[in-house]
Coordinates of C-alpha atoms and ligand atoms in Angstrom, one line a residue:
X40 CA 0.0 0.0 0.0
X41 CA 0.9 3.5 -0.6
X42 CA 0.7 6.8 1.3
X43 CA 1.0 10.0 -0.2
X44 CA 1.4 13.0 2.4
X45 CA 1.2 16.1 0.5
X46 CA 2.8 19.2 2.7
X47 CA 1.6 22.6 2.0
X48 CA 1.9 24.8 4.9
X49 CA 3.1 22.5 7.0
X50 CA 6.9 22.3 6.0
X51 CA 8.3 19.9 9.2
X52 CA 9.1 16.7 10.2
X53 CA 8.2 16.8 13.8
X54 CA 5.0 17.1 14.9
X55 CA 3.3 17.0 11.5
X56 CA -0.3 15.3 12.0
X57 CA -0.9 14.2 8.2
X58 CA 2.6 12.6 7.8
X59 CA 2.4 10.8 11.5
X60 CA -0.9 9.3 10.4
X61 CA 0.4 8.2 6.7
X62 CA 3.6 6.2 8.8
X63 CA 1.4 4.7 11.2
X64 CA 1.3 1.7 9.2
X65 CA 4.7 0.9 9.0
X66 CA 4.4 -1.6 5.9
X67 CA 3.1 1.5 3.9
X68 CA 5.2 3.0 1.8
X69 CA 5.2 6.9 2.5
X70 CA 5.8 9.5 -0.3
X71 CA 5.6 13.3 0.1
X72 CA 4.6 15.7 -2.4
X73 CA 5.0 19.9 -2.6
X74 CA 3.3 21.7 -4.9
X75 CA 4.5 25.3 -6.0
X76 CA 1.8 27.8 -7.4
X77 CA 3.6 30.8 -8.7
X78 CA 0.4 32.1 -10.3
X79 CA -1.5 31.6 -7.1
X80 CA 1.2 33.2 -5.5
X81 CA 1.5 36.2 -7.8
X82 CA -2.0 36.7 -7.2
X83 CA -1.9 36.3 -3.5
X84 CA 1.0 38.5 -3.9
X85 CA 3.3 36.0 -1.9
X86 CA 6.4 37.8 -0.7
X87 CA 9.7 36.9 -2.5
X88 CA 10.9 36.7 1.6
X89 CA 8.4 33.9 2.5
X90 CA 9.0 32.1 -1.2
X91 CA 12.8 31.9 -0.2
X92 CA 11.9 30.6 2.8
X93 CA 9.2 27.8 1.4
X94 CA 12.6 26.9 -0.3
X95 CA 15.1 26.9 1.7
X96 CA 12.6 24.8 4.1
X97 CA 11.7 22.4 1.3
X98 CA 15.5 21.7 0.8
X99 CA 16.4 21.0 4.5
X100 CA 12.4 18.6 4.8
X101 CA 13.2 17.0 1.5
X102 CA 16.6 15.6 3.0
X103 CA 15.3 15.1 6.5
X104 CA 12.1 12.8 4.6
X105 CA 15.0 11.1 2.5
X106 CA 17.0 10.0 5.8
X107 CA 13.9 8.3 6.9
X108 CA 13.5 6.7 3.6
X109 CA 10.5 9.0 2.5
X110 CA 11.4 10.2 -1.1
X111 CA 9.5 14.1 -1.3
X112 CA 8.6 14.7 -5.0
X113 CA 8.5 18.6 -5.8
X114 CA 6.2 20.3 -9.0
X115 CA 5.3 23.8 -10.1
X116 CA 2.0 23.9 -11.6
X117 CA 0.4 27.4 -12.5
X118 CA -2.4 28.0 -9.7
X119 CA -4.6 25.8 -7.4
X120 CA -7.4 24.2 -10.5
X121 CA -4.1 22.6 -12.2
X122 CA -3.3 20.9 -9.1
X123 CA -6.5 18.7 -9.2
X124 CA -5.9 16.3 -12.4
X125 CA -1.9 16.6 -11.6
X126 CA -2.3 15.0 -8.6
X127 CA -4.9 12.2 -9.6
X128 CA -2.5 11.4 -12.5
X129 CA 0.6 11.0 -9.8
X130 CA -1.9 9.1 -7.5
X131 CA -2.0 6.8 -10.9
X132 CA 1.1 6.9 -11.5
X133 CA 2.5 5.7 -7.9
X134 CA -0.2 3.6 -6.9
X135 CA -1.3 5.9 -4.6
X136 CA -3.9 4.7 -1.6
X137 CA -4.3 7.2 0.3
X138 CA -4.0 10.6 -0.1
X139 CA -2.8 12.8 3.7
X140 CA -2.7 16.1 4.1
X141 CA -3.2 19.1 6.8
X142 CA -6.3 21.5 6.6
X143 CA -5.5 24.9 5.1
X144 CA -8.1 27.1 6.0
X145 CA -8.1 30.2 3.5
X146 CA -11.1 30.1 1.2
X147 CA -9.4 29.0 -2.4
X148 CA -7.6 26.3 -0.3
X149 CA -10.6 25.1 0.9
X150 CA -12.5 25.1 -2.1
X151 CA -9.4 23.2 -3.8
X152 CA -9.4 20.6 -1.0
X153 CA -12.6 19.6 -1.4
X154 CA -12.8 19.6 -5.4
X155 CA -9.9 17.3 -4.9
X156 CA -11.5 15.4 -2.8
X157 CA -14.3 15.2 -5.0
X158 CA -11.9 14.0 -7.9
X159 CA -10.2 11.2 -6.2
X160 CA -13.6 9.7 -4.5
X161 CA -13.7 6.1 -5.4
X162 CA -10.2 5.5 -5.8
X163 CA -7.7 7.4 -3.4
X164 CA -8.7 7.5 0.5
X165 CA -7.9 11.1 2.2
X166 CA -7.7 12.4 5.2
X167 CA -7.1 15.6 6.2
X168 CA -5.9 17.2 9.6
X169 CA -6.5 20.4 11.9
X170 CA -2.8 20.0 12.4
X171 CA -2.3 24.0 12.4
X172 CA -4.0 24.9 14.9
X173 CA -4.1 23.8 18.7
X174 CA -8.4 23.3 18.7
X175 CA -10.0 22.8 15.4
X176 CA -12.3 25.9 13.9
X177 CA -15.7 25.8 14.9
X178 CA -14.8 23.9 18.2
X179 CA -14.8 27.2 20.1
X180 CA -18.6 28.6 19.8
X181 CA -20.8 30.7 21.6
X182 CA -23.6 29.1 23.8
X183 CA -25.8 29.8 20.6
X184 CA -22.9 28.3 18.8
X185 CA -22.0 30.9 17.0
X186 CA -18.5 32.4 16.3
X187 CA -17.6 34.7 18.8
X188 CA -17.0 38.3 17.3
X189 CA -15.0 39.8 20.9
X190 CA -11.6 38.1 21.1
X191 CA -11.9 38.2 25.1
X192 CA -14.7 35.8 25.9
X193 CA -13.4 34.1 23.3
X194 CA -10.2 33.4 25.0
X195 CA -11.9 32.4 27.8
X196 CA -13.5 29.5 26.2
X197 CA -10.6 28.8 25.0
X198 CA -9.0 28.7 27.6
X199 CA -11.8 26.3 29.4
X200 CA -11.4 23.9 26.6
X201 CA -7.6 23.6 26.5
X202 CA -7.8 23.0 30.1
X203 CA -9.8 19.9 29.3
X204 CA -7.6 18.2 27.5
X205 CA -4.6 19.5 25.7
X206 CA -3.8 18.9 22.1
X207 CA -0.7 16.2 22.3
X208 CA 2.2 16.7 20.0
X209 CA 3.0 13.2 17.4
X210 CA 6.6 11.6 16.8
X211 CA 8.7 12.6 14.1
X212 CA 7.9 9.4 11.5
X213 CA 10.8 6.6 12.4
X214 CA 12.9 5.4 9.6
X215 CA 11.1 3.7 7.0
X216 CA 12.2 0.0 6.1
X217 CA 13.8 1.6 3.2
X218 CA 16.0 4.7 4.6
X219 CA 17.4 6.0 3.2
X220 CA 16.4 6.8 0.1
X221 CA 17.4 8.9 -2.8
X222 CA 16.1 12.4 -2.5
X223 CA 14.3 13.4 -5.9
X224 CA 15.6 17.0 -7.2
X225 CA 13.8 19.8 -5.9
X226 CA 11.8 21.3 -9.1
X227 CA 12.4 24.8 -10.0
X228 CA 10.1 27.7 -8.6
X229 CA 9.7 30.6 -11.2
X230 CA 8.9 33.1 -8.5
X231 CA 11.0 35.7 -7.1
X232 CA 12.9 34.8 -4.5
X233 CA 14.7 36.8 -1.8
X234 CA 17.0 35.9 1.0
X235 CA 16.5 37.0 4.2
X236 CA 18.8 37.7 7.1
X237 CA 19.7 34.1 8.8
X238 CA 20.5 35.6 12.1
X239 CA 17.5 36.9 12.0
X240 CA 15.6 33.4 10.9
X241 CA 17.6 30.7 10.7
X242 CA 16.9 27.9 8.3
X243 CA 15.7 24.6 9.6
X244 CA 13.2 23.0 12.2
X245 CA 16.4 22.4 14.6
X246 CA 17.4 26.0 14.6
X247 CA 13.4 27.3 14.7
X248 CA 13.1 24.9 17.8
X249 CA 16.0 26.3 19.5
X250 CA 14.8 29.8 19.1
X251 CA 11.0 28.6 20.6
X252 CA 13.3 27.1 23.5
X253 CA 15.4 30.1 24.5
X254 CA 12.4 32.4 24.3
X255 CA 9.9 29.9 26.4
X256 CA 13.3 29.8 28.9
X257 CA 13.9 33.6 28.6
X258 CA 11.8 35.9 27.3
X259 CA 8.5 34.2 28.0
X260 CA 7.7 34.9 31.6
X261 CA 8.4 38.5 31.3
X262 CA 6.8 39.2 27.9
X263 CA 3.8 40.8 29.3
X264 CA 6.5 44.2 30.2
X265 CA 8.8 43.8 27.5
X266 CA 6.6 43.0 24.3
X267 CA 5.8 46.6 23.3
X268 CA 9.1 47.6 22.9
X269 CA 11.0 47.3 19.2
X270 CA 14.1 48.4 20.2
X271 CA 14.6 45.1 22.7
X272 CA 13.9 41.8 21.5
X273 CA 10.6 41.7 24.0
X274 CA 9.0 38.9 21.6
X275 CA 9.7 34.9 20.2
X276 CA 10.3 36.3 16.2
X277 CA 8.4 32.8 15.6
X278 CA 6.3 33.8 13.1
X279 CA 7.6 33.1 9.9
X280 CA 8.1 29.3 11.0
X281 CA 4.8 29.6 12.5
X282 CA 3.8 31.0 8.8
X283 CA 4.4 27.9 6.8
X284 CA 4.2 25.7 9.5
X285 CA 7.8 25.0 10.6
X286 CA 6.7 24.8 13.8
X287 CA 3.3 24.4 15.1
X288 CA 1.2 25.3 17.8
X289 CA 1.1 22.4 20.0
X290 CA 5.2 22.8 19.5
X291 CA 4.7 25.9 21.1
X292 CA 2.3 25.3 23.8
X293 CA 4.0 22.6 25.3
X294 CA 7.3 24.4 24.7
X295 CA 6.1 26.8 26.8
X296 CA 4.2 25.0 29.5
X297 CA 7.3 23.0 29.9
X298 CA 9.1 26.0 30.9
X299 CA 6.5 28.2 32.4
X300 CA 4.6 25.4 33.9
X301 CA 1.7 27.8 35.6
X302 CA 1.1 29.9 31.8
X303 CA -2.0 27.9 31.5
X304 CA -3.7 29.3 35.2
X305 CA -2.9 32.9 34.5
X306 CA 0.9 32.6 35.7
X307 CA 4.2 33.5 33.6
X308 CA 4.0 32.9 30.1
X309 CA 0.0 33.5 29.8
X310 CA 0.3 36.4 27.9
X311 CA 2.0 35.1 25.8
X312 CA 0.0 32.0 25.5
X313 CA -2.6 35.0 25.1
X314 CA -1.1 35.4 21.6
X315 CA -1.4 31.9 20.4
X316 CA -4.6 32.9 21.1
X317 CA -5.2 35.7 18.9
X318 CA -3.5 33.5 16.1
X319 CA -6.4 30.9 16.8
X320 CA -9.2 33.1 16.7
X321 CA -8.5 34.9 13.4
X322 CA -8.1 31.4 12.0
X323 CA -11.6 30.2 13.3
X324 CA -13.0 33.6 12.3
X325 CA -12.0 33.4 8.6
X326 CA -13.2 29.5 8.3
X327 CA -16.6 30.7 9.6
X328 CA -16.9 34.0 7.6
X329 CA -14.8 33.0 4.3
X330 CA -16.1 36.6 3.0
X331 CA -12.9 38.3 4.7
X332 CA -10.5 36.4 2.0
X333 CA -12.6 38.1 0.0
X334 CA -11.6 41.5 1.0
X335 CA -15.1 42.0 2.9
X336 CA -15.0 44.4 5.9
X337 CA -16.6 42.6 8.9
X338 CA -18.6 45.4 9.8
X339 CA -20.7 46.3 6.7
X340 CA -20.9 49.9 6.7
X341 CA -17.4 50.5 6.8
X342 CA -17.6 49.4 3.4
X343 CA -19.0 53.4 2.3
X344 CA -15.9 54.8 4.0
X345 CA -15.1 57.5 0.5
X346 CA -11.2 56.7 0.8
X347 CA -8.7 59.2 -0.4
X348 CA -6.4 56.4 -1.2
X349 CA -3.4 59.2 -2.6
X350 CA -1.2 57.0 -4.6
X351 CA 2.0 59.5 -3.7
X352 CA 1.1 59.0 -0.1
X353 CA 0.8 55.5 -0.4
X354 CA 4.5 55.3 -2.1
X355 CA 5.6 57.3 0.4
X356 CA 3.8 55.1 3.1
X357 CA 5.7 52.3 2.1
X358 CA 9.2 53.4 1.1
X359 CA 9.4 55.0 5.0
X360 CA 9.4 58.7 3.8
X361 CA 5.9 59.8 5.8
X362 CA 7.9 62.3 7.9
X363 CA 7.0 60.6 11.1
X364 CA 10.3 58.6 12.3
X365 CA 8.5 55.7 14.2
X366 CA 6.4 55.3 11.2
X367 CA 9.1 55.1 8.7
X368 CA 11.5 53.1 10.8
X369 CA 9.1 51.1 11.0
X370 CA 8.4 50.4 7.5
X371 CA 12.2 50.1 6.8
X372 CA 12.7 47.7 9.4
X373 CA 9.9 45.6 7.4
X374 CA 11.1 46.4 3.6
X375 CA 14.6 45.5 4.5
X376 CA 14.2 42.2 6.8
X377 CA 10.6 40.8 6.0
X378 CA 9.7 41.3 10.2
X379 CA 7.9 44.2 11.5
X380 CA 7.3 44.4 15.2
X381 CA 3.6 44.1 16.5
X382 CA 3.6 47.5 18.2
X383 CA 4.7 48.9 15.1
X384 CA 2.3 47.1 12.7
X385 CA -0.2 48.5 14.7
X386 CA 1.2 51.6 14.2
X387 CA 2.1 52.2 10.8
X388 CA -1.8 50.4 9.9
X389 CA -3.3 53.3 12.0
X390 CA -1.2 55.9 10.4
X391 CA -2.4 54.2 6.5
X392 CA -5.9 54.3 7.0
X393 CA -6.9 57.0 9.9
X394 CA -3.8 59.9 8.8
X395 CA -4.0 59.1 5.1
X396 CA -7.2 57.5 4.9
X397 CA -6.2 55.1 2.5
X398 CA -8.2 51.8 2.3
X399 CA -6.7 49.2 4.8
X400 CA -6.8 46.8 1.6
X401 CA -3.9 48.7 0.0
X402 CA -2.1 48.0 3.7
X403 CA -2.8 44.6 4.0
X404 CA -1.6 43.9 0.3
X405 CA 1.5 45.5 0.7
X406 CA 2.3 43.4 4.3
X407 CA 1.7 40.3 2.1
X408 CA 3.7 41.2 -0.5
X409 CA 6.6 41.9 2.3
X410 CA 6.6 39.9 5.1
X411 CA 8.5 36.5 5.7
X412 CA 5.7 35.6 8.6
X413 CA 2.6 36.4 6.2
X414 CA -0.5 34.8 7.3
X415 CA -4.0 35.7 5.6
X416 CA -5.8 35.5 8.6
X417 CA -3.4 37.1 10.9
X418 CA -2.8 40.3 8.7
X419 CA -6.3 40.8 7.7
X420 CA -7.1 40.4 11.4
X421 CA -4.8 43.2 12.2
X422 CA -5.3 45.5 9.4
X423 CA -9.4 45.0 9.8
X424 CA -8.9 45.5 13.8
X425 CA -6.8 48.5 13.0
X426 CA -8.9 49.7 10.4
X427 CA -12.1 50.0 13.0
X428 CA -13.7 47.4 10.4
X429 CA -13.5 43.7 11.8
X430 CA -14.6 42.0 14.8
X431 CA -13.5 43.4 18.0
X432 CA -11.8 46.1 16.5
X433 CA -10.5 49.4 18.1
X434 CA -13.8 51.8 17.8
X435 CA -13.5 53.8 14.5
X436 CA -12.5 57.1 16.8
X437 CA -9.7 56.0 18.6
X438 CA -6.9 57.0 16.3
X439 CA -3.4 56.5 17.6
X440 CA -1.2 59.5 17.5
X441 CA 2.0 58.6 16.0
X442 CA 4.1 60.9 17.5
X443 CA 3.1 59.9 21.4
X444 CA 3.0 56.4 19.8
X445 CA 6.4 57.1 19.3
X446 CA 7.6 58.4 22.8
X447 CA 5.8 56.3 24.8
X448 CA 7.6 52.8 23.1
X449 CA 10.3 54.0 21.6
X450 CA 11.7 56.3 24.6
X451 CA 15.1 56.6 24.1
X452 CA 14.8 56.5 20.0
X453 CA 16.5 53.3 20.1
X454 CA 14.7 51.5 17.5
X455 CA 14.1 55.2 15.2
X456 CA 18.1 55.9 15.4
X457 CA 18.5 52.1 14.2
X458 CA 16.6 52.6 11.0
X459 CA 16.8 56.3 10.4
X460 CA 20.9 57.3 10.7
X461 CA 19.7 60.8 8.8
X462 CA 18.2 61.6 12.3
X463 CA 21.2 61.2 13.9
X464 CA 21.9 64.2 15.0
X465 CA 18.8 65.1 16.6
X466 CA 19.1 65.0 20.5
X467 CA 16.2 62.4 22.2
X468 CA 13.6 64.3 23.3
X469 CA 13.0 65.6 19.7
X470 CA 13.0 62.6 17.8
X471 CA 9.8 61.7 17.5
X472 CA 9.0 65.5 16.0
X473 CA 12.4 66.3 14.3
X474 CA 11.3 69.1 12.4
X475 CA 10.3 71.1 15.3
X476 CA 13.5 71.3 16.7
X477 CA 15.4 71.6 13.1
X478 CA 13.7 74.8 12.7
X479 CA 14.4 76.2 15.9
X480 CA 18.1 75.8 15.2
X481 CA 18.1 76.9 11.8
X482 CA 19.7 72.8 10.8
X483 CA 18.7 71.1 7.4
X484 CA 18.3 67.7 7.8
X485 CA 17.7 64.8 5.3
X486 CA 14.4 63.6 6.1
X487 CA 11.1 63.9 5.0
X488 CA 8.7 66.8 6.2
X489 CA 5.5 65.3 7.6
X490 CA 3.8 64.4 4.5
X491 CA -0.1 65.2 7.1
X492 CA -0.8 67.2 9.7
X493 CA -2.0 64.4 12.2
X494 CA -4.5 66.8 13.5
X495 CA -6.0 68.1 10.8
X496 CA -6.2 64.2 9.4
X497 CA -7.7 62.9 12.3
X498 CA -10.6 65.6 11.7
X499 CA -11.0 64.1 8.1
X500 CA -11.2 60.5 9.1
X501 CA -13.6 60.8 11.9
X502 CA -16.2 62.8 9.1
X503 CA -15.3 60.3 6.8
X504 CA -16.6 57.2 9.0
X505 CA -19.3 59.4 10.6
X506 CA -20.5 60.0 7.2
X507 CA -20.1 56.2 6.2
X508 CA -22.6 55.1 9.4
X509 CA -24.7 57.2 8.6
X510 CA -25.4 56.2 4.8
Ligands
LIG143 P1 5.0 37.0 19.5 O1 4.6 38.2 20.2 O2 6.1 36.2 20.1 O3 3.7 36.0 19.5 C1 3.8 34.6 19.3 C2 3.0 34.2 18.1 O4 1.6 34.5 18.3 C3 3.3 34.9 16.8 O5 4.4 34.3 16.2 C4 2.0 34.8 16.0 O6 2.0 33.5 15.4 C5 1.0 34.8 17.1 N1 0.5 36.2 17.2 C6 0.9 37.2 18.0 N2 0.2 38.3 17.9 C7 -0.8 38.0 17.0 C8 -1.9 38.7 16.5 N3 -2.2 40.0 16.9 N4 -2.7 38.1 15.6 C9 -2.5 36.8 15.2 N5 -1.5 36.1 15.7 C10 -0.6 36.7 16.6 N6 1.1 37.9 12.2 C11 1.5 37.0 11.3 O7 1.9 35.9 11.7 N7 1.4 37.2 10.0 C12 0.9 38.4 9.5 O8 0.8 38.5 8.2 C13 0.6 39.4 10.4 N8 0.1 40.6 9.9 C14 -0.3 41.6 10.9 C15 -0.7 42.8 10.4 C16 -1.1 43.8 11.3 C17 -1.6 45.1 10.8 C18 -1.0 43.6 12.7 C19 -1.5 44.6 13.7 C20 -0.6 42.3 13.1 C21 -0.2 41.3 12.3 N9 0.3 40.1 12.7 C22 0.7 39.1 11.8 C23 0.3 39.7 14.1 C24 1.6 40.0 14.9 O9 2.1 41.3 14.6 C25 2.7 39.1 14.6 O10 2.3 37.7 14.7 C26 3.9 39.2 15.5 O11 4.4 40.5 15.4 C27 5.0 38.2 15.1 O12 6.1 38.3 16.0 P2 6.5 37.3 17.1 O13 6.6 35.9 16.4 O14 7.7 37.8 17.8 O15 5.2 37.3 18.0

């Protein structure tokens, strides 16, 4: 018999719920498959970061598989519809049984799945997992069983049902009967690829599980005081494994119960945990409402907002030339390593949509396109929660200030000074309003004027969604 385990977001060997089931027998014999999309991907506007990283990954899993005598067979096909008769023909080809794979829960994924599925009925068995993930969507529901739209009560439950059980972590798959074997050559991706910083991210599940470990060890119990802070590393930097599923979420969990054993009852390490949270619940949110991969505000109305959407104040927006220095280090710190900080993608969404009143979609693209940790549901989450148009979002007049943003988390200027050596010679307590000071003391400095007046836009945006209820 023959198991086919096909990894999509789900690039590990430990841990990995579709290809622990497909070794379970252990007269099967297990083949793996990847699949790259670069028309997909052009169109989900995958960032060349993430796409070097899918790579780099599928070298270091495709030897790992070989070791263990599990040959990992690598295709590019256009887009997701190709997939369907590819596969059935390599199911024919190899003899395939059964087919094993873990849930992806963005809506063309989905509907690929299951026309796939559909396909192979009758002559491939498959299974597919809630491997990324700690509880399946649609486990956590309201007494009316419904989808809870306030993240807090839904953390609760959460938290109730993790505490009756936790979601156990599976074996790496033991060495087949036939390790090892030879590893088929990786097929060529014609997608733009760029390489990222491997201090910053080292390649390989090893190196992303020593990273979990240190932070569970010692960064997790005092997270809650340092997270807000870019210019310390206050946070894991997990994401981009958590992205395409180098590590998972019951990695984490345990990681980090194992160190911070009382995380679960509210001790050390629950804010954190808190996070894995958040990650959860804009996963369960998008399989219920598959309308936000769709571009759909949650809240309807917010739909009528008239956007200004200025395409020289976008450019400027994204090449870090606003005039506001925790903005643009910010975005430099993002266009030149693929990682922006949370505080500060909270920050530079706020400044997008409520000082330049440009439509959040415009944001959320651009992340995609840039980030090595992007996730669907984790960035439309935040742009839609800083936007004022998801669930549980911050209410539609509470606009951040960038410059107070600025002093309150960046005291010091550490982070700005990083990013922004044209600033250099401005002393501390004027960083985060440059100009002001530049004028007083007659210097020219090479920096952008502030492209808004933060007043005067925060006047425009809250007429802008008044007038949007209201319609
Ligand atoms: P930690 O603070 O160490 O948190 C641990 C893990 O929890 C993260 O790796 C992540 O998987 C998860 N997590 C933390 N915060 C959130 C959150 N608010 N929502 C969902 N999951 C969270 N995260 C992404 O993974 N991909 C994205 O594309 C993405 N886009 C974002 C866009 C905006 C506008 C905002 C405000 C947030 C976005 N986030 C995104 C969430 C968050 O900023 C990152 O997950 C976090 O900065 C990653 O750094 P870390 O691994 O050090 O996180």
């Amino acid at each position: 018999t023959t198991h086919l385990v096909w990894f999509r977001a789900d690039l590990r060997l430990h841990d990995n719920l579709a290809l622990a089931a497909a070794c379970r027998n252990s007269n099967a014999r297990v083949i793996g498959l990847f699949i790259a999309t670069p028309e997909q991907w052009h169109a989900h506007t995958l960032a060349p970061r993430q796409a070097w990283f899918i790579r780099e990954h599928l070298h270091a899993l495709r030897d790992a598989l070989a070791q263990r005598g599990i040959p990992l067979y690598t295709a590019q096909l256009d887009d997701f519809d190709a997939c369907i008769p590819w596969i059935s023909e390599f199911c024919d080809t190899h003899r395939v049984d059964a087919l094993f794979y873990n849930y992806q829960y963005e809506l063309n994924e989905r509907k690929r799945d299951v026309a796939l599925e559909k396909h192979l009925d009758g002559f491939v068995t498959c299974q597919g997992f809630d491997d990324s993930v700690l509880l399946a969507p649609g486990s956590v529901l309201t007494g009316g069983r419904e989808m809870y739209k306030v993240f807090t009560p839904f953390s609760r439950a959460y938290l109730k049902k993790l505490a009756e059980g936790l979601p156990e972590c599976v074996h790496a798959p033991k060495a087949r009967p036939s390790a090892p074997c030879e590893a088929p050559p990786l097929a060529a991706f014609d997608y733009p690829v760029e390489a990222a910083d491997e201090m910053l991210f080292p390649v390989g599940e090893t190196a992303a599980l020593a990273k979990l470990r240190q932070f569970c060890q010692q960064g997790a119990g005092e997270y809650d005081t340092r997270r807000d802070f870019p210019a310390i590393e206050g946070t894991s930097r997990v994401s981009p494994y958590l992205a395409i599923g180098v590590l998972s979420p019951r990695q984490c969990l345990h990681r980090l119960l194992a160190e911070q054993p009382k995380a679960l009852e509210g001790g050390p390490g629950a804010v954190w945990l808190n996070e894995l949270i958040w990650r959860e619940f804009y996963k369960h949110l998008m399989t219920y409402h598959p309308a936000l991969c769709r571009g759909k505000p949650f809240i309807s109305w917010t739909e009528n907002v008239a956007w200004d959407n200025d395409d020289k104040r976008f450019d400027a927006w994204c090449a870090g030339r606003t005039g506001y220095p925790i903005v643009d280090a910010a975005m430099l710190q993002m266009n030149r390593t693929g990682w922006m900080h949370n505080r500060l993608r909270m920050i530079v969404a706020s400044f997008l949509v409520k000082d330049l009143l440009i439509d959040w979609r415009q944001g959320e693209r651009y992340f995609i396109a840039q980030l090595i940790d992007g996730d669907l549901a984790a960035n439309n989450g935040g742009w839609q929660w800083a936007a004022s148009t998801g669930t549980d979002a911050a209410p539609y007049f509470r606009i951040f200030n960038p410059t107070t943003q600025g002093q309150k988390f960046d005291a010091q200027g550490a982070f700005i000074r990083r990013w922004l050596p044209a600033l250099g010679k401005v002393p501390d307590k004027s960083l985060h309003d440059p100009w002001s000071w530049a004028d007083k003391h007659g210097v020219t400095l090479d920096y952008p004027r502030p492209i808004v007046d933060h007043k005067q836009a925060r006047v425009a945006t809250l007429a802008a969604y008044e007038a949007a209820r209201k319609s």
